[in-house]
PDB file of C-alpha atoms in Angstrom:
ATOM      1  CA  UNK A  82     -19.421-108.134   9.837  1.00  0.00           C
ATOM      2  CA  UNK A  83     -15.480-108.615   9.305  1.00  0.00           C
ATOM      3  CA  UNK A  84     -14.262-109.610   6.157  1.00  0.00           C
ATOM      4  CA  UNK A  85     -17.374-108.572   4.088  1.00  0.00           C
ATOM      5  CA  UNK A  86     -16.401-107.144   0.939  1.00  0.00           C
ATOM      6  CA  UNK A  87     -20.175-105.544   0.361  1.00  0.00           C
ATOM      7  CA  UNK A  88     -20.054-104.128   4.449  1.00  0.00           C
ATOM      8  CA  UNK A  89     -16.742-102.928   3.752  1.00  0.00           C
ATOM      9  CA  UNK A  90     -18.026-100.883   0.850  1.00  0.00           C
ATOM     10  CA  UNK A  91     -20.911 -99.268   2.969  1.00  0.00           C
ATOM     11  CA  UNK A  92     -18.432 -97.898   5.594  1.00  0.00           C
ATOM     12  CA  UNK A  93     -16.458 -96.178   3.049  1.00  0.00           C
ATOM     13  CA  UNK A  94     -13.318 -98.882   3.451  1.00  0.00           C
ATOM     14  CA  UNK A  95     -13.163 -99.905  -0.482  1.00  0.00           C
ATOM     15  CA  UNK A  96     -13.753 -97.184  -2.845  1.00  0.00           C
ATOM     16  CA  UNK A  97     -15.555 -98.907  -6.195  1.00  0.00           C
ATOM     17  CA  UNK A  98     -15.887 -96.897  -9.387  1.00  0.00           C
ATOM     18  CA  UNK A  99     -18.611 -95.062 -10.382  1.00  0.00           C
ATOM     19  CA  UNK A 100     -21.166 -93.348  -7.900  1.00  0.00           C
ATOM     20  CA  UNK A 101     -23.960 -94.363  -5.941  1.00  0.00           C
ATOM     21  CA  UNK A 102     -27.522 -94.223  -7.996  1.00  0.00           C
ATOM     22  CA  UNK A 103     -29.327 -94.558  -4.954  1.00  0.00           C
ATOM     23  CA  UNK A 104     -28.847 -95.135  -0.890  1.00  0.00           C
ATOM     24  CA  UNK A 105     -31.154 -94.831   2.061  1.00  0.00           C
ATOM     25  CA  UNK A 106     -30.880 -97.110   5.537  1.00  0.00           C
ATOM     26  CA  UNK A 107     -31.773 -99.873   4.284  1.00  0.00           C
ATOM     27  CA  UNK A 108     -30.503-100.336   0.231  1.00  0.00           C
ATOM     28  CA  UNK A 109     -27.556 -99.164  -1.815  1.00  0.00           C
ATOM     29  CA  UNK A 110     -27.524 -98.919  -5.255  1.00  0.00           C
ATOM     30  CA  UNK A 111     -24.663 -98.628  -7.667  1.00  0.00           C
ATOM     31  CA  UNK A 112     -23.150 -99.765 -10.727  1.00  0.00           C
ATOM     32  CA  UNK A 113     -20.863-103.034 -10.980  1.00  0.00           C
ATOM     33  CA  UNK A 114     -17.060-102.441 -10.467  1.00  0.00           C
ATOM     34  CA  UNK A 115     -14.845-104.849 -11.886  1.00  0.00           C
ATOM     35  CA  UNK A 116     -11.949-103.833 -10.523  1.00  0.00           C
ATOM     36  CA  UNK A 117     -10.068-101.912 -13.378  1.00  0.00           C
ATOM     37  CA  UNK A 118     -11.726-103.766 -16.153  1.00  0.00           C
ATOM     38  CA  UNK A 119     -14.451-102.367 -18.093  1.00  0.00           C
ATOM     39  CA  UNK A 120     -17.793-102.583 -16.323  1.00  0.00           C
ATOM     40  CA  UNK A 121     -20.960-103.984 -18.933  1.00  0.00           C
ATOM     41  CA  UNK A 122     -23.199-100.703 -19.148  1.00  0.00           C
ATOM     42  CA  UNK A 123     -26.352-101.047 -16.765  1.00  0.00           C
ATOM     43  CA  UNK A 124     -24.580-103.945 -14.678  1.00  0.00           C
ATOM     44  CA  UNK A 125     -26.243-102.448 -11.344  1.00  0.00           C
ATOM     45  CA  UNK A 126     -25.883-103.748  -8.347  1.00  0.00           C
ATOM     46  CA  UNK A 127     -28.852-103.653  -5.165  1.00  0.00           C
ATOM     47  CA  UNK A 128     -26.958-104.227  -1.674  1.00  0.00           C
ATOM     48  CA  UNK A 129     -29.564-104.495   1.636  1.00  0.00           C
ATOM     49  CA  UNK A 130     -27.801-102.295   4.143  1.00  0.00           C
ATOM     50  CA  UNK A 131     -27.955-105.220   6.876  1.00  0.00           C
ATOM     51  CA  UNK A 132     -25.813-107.969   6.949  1.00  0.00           C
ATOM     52  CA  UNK A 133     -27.668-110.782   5.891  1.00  0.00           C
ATOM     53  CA  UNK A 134     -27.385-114.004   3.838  1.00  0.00           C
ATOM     54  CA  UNK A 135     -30.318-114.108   1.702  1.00  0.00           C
ATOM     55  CA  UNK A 136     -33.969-113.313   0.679  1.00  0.00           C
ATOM     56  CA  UNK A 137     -34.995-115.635   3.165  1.00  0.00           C
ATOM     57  CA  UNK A 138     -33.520-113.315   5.899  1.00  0.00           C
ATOM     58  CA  UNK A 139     -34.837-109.658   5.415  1.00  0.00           C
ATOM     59  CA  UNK A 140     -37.831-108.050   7.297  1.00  0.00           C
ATOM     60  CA  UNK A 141     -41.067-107.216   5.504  1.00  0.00           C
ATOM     61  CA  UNK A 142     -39.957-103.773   5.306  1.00  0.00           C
ATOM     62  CA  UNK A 143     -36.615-104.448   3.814  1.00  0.00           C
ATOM     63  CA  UNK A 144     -38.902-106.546   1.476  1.00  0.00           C
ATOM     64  CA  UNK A 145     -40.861-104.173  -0.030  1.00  0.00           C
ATOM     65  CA  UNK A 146     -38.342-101.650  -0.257  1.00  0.00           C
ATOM     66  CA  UNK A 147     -36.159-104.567  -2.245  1.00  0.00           C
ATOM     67  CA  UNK A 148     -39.243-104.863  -4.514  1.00  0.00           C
ATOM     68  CA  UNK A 149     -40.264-101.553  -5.158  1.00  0.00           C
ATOM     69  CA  UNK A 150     -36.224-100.723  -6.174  1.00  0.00           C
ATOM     70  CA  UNK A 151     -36.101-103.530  -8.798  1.00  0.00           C
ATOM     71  CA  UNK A 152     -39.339-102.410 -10.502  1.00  0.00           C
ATOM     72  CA  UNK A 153     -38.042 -98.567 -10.192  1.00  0.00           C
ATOM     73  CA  UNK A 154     -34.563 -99.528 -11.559  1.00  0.00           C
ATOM     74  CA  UNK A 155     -35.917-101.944 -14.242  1.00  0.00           C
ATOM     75  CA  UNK A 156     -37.842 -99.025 -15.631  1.00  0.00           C
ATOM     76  CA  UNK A 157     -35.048 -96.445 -15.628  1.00  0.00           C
ATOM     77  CA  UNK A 158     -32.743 -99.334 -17.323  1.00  0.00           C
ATOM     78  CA  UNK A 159     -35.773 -99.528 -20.101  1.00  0.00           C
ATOM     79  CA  UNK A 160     -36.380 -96.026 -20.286  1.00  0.00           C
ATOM     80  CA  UNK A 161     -33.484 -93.616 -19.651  1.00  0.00           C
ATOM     81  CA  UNK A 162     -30.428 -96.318 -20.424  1.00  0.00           C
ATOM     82  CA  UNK A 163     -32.464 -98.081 -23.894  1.00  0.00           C
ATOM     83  CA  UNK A 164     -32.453-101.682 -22.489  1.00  0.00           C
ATOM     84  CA  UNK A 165     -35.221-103.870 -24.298  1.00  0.00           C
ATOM     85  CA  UNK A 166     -34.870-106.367 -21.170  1.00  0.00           C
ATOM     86  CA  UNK A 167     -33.067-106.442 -17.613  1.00  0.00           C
ATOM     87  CA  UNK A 168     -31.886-109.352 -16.078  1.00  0.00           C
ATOM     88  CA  UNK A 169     -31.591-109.868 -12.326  1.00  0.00           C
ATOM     89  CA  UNK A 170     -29.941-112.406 -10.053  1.00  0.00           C
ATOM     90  CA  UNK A 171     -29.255-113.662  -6.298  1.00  0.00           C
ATOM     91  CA  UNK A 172     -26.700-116.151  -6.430  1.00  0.00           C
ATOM     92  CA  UNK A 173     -24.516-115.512  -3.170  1.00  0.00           C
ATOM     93  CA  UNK A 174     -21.913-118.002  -4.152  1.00  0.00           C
ATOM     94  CA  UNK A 175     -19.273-115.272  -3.590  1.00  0.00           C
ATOM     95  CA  UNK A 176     -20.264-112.850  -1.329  1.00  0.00           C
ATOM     96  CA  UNK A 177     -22.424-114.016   1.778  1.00  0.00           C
ATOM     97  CA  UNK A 178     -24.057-110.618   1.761  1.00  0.00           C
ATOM     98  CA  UNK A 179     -27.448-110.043   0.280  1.00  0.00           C
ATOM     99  CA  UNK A 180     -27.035-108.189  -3.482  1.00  0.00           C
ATOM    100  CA  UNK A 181     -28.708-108.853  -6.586  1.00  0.00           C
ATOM    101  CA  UNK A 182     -27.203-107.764  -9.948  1.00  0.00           C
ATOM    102  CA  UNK A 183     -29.517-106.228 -12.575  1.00  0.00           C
ATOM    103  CA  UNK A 184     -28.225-106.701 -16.247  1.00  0.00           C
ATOM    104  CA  UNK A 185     -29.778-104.410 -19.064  1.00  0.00           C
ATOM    105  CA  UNK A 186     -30.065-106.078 -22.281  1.00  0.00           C
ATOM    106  CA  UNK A 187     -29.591-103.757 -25.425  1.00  0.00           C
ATOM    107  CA  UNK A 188     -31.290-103.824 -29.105  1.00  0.00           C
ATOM    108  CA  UNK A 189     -29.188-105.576 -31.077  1.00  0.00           C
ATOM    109  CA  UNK A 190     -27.569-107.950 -29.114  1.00  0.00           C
ATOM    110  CA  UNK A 191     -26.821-111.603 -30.017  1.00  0.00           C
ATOM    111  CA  UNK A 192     -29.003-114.151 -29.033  1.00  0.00           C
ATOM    112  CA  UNK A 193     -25.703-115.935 -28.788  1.00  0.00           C
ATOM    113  CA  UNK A 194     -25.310-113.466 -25.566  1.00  0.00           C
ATOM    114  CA  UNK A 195     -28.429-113.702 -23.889  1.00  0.00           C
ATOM    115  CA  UNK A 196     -28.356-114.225 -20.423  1.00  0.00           C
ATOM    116  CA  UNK A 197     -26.804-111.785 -17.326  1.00  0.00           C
ATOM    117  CA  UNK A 198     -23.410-112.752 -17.790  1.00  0.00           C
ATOM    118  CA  UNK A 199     -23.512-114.102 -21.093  1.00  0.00           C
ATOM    119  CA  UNK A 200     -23.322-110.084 -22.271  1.00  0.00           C
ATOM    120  CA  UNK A 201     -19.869-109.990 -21.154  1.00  0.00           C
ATOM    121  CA  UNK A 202     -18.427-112.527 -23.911  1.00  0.00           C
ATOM    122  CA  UNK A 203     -20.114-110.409 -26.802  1.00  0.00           C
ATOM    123  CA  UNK A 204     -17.214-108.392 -28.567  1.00  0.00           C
ATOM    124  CA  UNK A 205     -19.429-105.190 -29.291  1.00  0.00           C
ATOM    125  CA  UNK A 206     -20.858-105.801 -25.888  1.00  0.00           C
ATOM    126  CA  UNK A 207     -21.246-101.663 -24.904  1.00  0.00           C
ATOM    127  CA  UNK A 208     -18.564-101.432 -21.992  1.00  0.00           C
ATOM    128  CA  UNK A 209     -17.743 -98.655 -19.776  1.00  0.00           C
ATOM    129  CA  UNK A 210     -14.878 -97.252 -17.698  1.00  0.00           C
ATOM    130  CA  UNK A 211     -14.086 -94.116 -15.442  1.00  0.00           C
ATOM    131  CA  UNK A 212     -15.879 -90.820 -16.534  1.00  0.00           C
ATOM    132  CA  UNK A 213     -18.241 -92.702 -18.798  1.00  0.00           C
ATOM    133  CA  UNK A 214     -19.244 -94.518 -16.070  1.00  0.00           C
ATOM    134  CA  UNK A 215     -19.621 -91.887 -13.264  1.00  0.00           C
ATOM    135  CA  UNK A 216     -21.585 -89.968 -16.216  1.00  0.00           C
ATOM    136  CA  UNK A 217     -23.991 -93.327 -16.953  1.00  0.00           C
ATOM    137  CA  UNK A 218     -24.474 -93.545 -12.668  1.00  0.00           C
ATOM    138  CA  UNK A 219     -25.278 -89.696 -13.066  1.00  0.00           C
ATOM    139  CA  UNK A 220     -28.180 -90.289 -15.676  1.00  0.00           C
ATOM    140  CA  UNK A 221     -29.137 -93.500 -13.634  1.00  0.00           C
ATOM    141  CA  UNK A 222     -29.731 -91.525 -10.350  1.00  0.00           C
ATOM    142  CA  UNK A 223     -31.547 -88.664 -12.076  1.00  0.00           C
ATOM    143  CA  UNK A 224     -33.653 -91.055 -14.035  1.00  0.00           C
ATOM    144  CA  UNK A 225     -34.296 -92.792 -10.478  1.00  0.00           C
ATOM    145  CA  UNK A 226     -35.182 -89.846  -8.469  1.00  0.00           C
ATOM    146  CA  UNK A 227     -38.241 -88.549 -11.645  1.00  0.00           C
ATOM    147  CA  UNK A 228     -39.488 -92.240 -11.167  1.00  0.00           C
ATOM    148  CA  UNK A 229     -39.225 -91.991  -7.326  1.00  0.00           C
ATOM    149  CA  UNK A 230     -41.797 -88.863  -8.021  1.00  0.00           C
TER     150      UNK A 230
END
């Protein structure tokens, strides 16, 4: 599709911070990139390869895959990142592409800041940027592949 920010990304046109934590035909995983700013730590981001709109839209077997990722990725956010709780959300208000974001939660945050994008208001809020970043993917994708196992 033209004009698809998350399409462009698969084809290699916009390069995003960070590396992949996971890819295969049909899903691509990776941590947010805001663009310069720093990125909330375990803001990760699940793309379905295919073009599509919504939930609503993707075959059985992009389904499951879908399903399977967000329990695997919920329990390397708990385990190998510390999160006591991870968020996710399909809102597709921006971006007519099918994504969800998963948000870790840390110990110690505010109730103040609870919610997915509520973490990014919280001053101590644990932010990263460049190597940090590519070193937190790193971890991510290693703790993905032992619970892939």
């Amino acid at each position: 599709m033209n004009n698809c920010f998350i399409c462009d990304k698969h084809r290699g046109v916009i390069q995003t911070d960070g590396q992949a934590i996971y890819e295969d035909d049909l899903l691509y995983v990776g941590h947010i990139d805001r663009e310069g700013k720093p990125n909330y730590k375990g803001h990760l981001m699940i793309d379905l390869k295919r073009h599509v709109p919504s939930l609503a839209d993707m075959t059985v077997q992009e389904a499951q895959a879908w399903g399977v990722m967000t329990m695997q990725l919920s329990r390397v956010l708990k385990d190998v990142a510390g999160a006591e709780h991870v968020y996710t959300l399909v809102s597709g208000n921006s971006v007519p592409h099918l994504h969800m974001h998963m948000v870790a939660r840390y110990p110690g945050t505010p109730e103040a800041y609870f919610g997915p994008m509520d973490v990014y208001g919280w001053d101590d809020a644990p932010l990263l940027q460049s190597e940090s970043l590519i070193r937190f993917c790193k971890q991510m994708r290693h703790g993905l592949e032992l619970v892939r196992l």
